[in-house]
PDB file of C-alpha atoms and ligand atoms in Angstrom:
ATOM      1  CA  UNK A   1      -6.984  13.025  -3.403  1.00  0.00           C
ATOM      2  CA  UNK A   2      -7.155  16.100  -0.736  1.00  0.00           C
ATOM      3  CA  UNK A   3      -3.589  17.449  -0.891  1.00  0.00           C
ATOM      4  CA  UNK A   4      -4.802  19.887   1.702  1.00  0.00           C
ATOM      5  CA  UNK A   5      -4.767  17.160   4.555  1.00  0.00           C
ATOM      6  CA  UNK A   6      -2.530  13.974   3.749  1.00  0.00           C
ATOM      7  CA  UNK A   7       0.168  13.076   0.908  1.00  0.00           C
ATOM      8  CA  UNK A   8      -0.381  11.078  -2.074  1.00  0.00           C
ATOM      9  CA  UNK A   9       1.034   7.651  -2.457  1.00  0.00           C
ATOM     10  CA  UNK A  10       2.152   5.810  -5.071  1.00  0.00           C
ATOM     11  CA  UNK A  11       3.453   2.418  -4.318  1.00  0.00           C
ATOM     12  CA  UNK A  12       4.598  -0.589  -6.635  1.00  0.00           C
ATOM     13  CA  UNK A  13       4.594  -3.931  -5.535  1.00  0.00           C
ATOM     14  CA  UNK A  14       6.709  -5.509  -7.664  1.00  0.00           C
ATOM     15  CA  UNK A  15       5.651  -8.965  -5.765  1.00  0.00           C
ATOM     16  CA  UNK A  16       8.332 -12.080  -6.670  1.00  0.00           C
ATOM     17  CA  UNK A  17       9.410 -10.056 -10.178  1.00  0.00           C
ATOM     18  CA  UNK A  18      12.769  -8.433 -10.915  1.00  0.00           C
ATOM     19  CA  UNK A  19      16.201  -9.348 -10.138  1.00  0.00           C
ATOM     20  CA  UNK A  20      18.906  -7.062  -8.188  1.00  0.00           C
ATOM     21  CA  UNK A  21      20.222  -5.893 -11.952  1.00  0.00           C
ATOM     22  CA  UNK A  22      16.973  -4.868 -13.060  1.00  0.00           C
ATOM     23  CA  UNK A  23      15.876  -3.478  -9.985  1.00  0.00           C
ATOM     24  CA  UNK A  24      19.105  -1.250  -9.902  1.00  0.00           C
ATOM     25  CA  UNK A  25      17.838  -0.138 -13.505  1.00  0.00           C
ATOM     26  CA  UNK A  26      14.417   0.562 -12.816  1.00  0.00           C
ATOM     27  CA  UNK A  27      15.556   3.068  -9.922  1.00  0.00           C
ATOM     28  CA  UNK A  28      18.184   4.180 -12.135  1.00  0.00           C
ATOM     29  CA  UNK A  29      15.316   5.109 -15.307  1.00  0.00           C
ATOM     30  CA  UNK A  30      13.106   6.406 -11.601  1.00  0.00           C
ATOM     31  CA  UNK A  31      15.314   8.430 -10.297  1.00  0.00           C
ATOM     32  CA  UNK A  32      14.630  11.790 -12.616  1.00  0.00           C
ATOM     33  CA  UNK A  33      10.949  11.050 -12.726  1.00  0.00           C
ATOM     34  CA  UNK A  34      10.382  10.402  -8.926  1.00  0.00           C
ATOM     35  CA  UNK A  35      12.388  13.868  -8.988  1.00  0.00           C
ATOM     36  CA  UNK A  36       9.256  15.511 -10.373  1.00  0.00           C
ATOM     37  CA  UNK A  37       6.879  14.414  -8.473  1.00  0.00           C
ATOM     38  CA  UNK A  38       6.437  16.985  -5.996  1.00  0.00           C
ATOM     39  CA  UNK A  39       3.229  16.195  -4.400  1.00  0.00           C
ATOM     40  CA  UNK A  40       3.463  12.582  -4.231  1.00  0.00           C
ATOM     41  CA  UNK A  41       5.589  10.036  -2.311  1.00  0.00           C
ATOM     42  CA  UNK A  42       6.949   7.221  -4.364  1.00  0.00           C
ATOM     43  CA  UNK A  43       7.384   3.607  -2.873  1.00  0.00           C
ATOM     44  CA  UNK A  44       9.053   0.518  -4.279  1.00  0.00           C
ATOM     45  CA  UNK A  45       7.986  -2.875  -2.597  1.00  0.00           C
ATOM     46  CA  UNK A  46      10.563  -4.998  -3.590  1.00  0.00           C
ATOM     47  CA  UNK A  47      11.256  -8.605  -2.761  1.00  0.00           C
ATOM     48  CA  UNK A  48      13.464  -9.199   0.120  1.00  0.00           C
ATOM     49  CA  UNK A  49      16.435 -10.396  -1.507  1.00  0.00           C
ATOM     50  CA  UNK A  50      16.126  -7.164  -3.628  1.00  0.00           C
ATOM     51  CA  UNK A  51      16.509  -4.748  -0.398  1.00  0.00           C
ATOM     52  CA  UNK A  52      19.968  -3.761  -0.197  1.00  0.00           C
ATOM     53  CA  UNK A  53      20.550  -3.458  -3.428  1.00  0.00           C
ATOM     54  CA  UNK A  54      17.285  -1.144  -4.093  1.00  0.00           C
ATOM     55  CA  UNK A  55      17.789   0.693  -1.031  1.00  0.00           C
ATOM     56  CA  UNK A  56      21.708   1.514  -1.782  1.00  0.00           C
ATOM     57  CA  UNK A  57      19.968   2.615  -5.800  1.00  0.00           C
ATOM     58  CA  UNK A  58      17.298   5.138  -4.013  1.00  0.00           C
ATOM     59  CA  UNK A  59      19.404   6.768  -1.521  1.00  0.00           C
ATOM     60  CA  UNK A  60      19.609  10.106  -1.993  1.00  0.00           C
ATOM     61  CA  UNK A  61      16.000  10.000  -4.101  1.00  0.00           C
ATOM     62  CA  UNK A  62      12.555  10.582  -3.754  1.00  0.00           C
ATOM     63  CA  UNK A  63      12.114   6.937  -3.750  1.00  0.00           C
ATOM     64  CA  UNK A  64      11.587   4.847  -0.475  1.00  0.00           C
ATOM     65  CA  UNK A  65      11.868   1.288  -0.327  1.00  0.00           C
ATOM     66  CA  UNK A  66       8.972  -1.209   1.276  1.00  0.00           C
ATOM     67  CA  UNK A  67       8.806  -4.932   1.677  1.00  0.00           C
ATOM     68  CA  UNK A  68       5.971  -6.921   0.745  1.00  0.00           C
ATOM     69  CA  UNK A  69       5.880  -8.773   4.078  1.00  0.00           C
ATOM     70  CA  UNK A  70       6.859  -9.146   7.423  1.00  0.00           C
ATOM     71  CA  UNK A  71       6.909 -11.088  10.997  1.00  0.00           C
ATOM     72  CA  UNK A  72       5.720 -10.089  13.936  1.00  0.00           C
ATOM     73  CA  UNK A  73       8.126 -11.310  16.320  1.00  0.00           C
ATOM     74  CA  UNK A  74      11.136  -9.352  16.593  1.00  0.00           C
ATOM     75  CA  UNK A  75      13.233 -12.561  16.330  1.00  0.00           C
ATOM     76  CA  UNK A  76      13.129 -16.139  17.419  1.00  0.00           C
ATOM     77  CA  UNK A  77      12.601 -19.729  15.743  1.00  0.00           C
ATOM     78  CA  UNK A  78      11.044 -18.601  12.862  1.00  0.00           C
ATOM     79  CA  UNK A  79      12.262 -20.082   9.598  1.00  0.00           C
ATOM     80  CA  UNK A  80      12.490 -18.518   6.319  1.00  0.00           C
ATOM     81  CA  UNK A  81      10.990 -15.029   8.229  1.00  0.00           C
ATOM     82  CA  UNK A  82      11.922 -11.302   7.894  1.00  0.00           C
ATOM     83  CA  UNK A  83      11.341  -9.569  11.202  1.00  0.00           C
ATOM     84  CA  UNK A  84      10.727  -5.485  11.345  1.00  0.00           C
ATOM     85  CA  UNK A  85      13.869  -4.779  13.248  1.00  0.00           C
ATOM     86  CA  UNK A  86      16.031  -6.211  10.313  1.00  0.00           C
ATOM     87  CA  UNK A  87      14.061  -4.576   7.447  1.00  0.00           C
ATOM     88  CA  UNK A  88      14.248  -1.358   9.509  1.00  0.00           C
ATOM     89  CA  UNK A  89      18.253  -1.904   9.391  1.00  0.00           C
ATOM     90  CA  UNK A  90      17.991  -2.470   6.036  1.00  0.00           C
ATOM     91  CA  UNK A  91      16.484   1.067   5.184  1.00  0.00           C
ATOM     92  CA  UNK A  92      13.213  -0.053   4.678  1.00  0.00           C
ATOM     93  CA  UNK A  93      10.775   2.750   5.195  1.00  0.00           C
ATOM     94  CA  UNK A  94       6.877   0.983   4.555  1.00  0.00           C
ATOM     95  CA  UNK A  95       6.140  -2.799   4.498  1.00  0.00           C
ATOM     96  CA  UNK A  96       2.553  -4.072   2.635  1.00  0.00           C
ATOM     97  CA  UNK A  97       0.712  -6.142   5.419  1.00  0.00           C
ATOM     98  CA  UNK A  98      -2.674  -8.425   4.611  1.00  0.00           C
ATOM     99  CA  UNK A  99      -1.758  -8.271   0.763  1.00  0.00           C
ATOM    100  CA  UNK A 100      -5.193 -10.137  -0.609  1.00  0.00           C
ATOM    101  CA  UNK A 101      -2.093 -13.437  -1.868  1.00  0.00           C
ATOM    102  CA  UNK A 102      -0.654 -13.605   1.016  1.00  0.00           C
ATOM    103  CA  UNK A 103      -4.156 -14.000   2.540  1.00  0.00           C
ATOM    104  CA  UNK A 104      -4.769 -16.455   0.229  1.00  0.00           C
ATOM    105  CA  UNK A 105      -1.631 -18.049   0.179  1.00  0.00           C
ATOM    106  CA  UNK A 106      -0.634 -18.266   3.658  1.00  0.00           C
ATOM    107  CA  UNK A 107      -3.433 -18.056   5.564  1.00  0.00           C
ATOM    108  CA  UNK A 108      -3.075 -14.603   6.951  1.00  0.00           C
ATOM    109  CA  UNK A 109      -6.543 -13.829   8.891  1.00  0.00           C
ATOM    110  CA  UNK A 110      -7.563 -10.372   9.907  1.00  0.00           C
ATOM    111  CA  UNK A 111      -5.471 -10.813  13.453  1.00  0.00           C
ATOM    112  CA  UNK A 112      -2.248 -11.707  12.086  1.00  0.00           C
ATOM    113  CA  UNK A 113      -2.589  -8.561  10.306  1.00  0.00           C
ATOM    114  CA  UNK A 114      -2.876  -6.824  13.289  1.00  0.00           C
ATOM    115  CA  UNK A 115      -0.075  -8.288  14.742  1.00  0.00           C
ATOM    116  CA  UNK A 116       1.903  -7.280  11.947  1.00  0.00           C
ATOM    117  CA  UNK A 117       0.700  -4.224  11.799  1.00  0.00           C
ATOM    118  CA  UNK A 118       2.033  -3.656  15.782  1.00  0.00           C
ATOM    119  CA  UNK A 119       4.850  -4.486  14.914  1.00  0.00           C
ATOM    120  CA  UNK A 120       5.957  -3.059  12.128  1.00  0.00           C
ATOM    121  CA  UNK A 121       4.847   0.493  14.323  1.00  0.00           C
ATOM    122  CA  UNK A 122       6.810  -0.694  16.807  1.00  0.00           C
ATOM    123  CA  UNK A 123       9.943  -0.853  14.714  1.00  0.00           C
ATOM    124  CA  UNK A 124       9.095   2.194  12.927  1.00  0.00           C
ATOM    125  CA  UNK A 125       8.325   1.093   9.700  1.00  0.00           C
ATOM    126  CA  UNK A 126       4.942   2.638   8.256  1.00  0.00           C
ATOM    127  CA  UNK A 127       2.808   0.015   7.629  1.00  0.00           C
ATOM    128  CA  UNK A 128       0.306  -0.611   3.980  1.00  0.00           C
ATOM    129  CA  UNK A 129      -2.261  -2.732   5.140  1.00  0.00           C
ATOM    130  CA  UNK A 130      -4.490  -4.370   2.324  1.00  0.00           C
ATOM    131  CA  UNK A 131      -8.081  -4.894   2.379  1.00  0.00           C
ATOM    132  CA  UNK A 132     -10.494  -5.876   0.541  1.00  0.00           C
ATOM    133  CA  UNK A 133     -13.488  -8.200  -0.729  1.00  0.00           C
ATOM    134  CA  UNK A 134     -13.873 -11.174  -2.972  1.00  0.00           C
ATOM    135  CA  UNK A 135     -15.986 -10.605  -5.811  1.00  0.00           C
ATOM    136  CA  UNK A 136     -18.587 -13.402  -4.289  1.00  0.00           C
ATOM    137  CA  UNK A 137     -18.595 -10.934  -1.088  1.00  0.00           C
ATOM    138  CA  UNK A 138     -19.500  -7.999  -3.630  1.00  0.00           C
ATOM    139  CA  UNK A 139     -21.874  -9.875  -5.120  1.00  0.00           C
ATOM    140  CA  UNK A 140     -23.685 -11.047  -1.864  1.00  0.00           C
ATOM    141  CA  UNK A 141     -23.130  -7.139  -1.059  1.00  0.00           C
ATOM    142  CA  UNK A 142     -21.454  -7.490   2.360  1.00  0.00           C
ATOM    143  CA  UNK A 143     -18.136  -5.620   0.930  1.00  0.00           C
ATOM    144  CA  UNK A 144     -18.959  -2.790   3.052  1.00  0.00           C
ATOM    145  CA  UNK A 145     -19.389  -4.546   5.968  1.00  0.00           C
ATOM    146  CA  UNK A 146     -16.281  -6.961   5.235  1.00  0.00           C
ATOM    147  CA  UNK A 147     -13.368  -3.682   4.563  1.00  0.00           C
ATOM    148  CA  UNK A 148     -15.087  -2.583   7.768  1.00  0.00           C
ATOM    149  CA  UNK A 149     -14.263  -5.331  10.105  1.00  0.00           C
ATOM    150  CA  UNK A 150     -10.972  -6.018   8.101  1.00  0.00           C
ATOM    151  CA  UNK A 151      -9.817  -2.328   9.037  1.00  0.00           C
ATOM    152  CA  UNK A 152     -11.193  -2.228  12.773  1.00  0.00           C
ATOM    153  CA  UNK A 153      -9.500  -5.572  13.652  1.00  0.00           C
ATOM    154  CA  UNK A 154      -5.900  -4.760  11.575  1.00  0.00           C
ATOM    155  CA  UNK A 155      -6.099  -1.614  13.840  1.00  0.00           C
ATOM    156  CA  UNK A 156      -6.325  -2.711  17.020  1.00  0.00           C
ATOM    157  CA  UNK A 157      -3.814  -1.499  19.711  1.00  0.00           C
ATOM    158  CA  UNK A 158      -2.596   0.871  16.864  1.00  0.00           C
ATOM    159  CA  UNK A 159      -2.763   4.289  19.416  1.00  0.00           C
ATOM    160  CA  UNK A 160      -3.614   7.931  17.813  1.00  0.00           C
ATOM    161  CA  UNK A 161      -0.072   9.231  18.166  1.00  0.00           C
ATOM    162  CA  UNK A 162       0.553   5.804  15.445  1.00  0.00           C
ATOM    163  CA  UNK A 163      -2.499   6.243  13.301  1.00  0.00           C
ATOM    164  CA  UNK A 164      -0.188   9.257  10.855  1.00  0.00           C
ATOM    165  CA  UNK A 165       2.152   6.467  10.014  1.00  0.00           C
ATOM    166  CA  UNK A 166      -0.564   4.186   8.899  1.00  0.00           C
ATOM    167  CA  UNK A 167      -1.407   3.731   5.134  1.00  0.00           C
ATOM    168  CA  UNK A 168      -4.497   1.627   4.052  1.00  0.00           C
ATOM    169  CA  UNK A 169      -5.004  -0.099   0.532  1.00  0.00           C
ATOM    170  CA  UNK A 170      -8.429  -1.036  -0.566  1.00  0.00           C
ATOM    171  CA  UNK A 171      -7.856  -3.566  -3.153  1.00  0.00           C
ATOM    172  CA  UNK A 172     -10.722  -5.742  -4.436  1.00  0.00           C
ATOM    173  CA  UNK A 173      -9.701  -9.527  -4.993  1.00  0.00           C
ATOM    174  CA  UNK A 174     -11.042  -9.632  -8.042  1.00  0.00           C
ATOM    175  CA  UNK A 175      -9.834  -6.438  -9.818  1.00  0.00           C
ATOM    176  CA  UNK A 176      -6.047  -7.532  -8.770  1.00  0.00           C
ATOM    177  CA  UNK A 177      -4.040  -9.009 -11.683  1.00  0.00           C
ATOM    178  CA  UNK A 178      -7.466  -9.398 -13.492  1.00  0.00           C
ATOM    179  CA  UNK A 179      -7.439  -6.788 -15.996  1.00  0.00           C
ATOM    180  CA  UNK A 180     -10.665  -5.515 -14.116  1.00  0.00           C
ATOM    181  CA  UNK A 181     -10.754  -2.176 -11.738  1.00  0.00           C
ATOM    182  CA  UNK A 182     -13.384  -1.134  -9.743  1.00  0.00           C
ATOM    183  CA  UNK A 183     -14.746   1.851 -11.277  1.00  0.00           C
ATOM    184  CA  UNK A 184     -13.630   5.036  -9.793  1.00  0.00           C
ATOM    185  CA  UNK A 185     -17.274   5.116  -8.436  1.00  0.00           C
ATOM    186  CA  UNK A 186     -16.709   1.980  -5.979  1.00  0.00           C
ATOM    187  CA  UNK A 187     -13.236   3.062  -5.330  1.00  0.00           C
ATOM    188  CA  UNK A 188     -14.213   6.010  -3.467  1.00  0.00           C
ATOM    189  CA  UNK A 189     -16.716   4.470  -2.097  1.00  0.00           C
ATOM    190  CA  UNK A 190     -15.592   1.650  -0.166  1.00  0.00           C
ATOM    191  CA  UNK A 191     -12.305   4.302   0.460  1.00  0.00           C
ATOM    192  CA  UNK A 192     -14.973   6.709   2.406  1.00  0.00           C
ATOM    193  CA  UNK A 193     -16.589   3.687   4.177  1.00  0.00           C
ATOM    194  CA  UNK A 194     -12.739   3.006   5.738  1.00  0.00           C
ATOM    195  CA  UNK A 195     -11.834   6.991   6.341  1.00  0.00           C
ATOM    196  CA  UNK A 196     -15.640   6.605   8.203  1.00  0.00           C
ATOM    197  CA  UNK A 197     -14.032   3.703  10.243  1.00  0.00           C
ATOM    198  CA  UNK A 198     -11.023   5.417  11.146  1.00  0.00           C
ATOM    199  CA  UNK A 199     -13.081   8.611  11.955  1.00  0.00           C
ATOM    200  CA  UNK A 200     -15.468   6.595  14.492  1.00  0.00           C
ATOM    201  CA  UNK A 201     -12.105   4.890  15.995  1.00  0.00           C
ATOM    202  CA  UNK A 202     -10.070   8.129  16.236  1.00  0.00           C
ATOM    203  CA  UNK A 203     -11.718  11.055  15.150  1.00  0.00           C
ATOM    204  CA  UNK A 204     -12.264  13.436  12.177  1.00  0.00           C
ATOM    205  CA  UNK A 205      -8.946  15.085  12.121  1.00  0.00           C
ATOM    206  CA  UNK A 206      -6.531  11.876  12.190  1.00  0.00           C
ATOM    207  CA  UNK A 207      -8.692  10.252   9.975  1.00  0.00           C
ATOM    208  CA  UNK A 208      -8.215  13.114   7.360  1.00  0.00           C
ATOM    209  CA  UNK A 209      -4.709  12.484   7.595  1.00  0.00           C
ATOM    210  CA  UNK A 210      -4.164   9.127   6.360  1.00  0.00           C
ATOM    211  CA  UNK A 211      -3.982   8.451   2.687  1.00  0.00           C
ATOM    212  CA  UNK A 212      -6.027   5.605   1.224  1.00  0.00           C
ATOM    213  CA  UNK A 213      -5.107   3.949  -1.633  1.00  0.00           C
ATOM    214  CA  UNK A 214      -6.662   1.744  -4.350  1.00  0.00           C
ATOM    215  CA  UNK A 215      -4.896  -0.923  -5.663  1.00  0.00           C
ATOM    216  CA  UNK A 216      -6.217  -3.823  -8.494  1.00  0.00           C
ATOM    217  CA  UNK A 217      -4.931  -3.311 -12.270  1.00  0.00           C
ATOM    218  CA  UNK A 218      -4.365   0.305 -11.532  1.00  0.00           C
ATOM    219  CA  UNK A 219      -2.678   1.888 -14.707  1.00  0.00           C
ATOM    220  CA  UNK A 220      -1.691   4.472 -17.226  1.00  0.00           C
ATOM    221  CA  UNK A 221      -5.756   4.849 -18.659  1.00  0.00           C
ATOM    222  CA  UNK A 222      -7.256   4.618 -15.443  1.00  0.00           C
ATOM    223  CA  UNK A 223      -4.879   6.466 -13.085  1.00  0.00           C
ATOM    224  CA  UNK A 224      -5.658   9.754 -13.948  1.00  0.00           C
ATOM    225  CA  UNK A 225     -10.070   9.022 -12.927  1.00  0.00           C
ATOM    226  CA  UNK A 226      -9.254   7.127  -9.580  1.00  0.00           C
ATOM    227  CA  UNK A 227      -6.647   9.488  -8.304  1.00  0.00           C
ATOM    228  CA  UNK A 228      -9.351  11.957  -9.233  1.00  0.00           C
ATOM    229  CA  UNK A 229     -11.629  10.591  -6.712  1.00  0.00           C
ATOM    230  CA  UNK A 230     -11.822  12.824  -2.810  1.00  0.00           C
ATOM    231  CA  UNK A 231     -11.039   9.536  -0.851  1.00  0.00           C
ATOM    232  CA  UNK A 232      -8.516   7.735  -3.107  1.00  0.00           C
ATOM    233  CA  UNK A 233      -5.070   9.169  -2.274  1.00  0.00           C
ATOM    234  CA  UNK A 234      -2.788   7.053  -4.812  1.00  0.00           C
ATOM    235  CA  UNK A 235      -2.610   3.515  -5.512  1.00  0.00           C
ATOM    236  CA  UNK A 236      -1.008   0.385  -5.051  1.00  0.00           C
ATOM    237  CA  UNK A 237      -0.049  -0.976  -8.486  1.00  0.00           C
ATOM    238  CA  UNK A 238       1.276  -4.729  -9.157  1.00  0.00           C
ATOM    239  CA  UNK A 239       1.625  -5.274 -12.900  1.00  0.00           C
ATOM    240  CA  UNK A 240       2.180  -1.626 -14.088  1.00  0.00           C
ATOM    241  CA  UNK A 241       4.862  -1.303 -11.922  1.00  0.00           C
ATOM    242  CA  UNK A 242       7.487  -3.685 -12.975  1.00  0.00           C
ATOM    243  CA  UNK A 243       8.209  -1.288 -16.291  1.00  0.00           C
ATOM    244  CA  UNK A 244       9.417   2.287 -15.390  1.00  0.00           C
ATOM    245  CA  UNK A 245       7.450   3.662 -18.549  1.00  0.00           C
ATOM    246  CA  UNK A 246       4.208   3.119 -16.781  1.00  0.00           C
ATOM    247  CA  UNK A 247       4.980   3.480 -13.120  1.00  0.00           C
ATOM    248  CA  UNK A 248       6.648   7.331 -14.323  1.00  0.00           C
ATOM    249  CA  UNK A 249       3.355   7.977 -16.157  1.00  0.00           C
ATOM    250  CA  UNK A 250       0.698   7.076 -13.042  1.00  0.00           C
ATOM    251  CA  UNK A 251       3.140   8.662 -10.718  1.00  0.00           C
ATOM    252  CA  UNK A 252       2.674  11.801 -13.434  1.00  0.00           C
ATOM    253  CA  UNK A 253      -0.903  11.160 -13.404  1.00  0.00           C
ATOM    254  CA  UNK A 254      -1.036  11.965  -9.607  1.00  0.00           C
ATOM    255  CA  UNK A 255       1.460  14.835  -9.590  1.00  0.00           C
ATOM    256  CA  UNK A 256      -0.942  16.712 -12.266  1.00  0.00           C
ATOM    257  CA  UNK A 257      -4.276  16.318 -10.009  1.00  0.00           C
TER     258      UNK A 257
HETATM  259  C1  PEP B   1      -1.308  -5.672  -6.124  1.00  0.00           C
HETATM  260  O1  PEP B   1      -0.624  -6.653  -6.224  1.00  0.00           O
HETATM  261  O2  PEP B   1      -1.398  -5.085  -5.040  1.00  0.00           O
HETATM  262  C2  PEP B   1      -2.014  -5.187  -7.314  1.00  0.00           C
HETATM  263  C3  PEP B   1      -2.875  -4.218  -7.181  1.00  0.00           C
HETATM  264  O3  PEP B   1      -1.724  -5.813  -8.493  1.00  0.00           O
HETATM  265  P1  PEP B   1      -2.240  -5.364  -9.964  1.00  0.00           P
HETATM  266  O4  PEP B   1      -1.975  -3.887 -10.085  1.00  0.00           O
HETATM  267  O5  PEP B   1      -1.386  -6.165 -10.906  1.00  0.00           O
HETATM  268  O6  PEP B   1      -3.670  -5.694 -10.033  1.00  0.00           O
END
């Protein structure tokens, strides 16, 4: 973390977990904690259906609301799809983009990120992109080279003036859900590799200014070491975020650095 030059994050994505009654509660049990944190932004990525309700729960707070997806088109024949103009008017503030599942999942390659990632910008939402290697790639030791093109590509068209509302997650496929993190070693690594990508593409000061995260089993015992690192500036957390205990105590984690 570097205070000095660009916020800490922590975001949950709470992927397809928690209904609009337990959602309410978990930004209910929030609410006091988030209060606390002074030098940290929280974010809830909720599941669509779970907007309103989450959004209408964190007014007033600390707490800003994401969505774990988006289209690219602002509207159209698109079934079952979420455009940025309506998650905008729904009081969304960030949307994840790229996450490593919906890669998997749905096929989402490097330049539908991008896409995405235009125009989420372009509806004023601040984008979480999510990159990041399979654990073949790291052990064929292209990762570097991989996050690289994966950042340069989601990037492109994204002007200077944009860059401050961009937020990148490095998130290794294999440490997410798995019960295995990176060590805080890698983390920081691969996290300096992207802030050196964003420097060659825009320069030393805008690159300063955006806050990488890590994100893959992220919790309470390792929190406190990988926030510790200079070039990870929060985290994206999956499964310690769906109970308020242990979101409050990595959000405390980062407050204390
Ligand atoms: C994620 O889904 O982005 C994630 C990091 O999940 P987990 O913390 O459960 O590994």
């Amino acid at each position: 973390m570097n205070l000095r030059y660009r916020k800490t994050i922590i975001a949950g994505n709470w992927k397809m977990n928690l209904n609009e009654e337990e959602a309410r509660q978990f930004i209910r049990q929030l609410k006091p904690l988030a209060a606390e944190a002074r030098w940290c932004d929280v974010v809830l990525c909720v599941p669509f259906l779970q907007i309103p309700a989450a959004v209408k729960a964190a007014r007033g707070t600390k707490i800003a609301i994401g969505a774990q997806n988006c289209h690219y088109e602002p509207k159209g024949a698109y079934t079952g799809e979420i455009s940025c103009g309506m998650l905008a008017e729904a009081g969304v503030k960030y949307v994840i983009i790229g996450h490593s599942e919906r890669r998997r999942d749905s096929n989402e390659s490097d330049a539908l990120v991008n896409k995405k990632v235009l125009a989420a910008l372009q509806f004023g939402l601040r984008p979480i992109i999510c990159v990041g290697e399979t654990l073949e790639m790291r052990d064929n030791d292209v990762t570097l080279d991989v996050v690289r093109m994966q950042v340069k590509t989601a990037l492109r068209g994204v002007m200077l003036e944009q860059l401050r509302r961009v937020t990148i997650a490095y998130e290794p496929i294999w440490a997410i859900g798995t019960g295995y993190t990176a060590t805080a070693q890698q983390a920081n690594e691969v996290n300096s590799v992207i802030r050196q990508v964003l420097r060659d593409l825009y320069g030393a000061r805008a690159a300063r200014a955006v806050s990488i995260l890590y994100g893959g089993s992220m919790n309470v015992s390792n929190a406190r070491e990988l926030l510790a690192q200079p070039d990870v500036d929060g985290g994206l957390i999956g499964g310690a975020s769906l109970k308020t205990e242990s979101f409050a105590k990595i959000i405390e984690a980062a407050n204390q650095q």
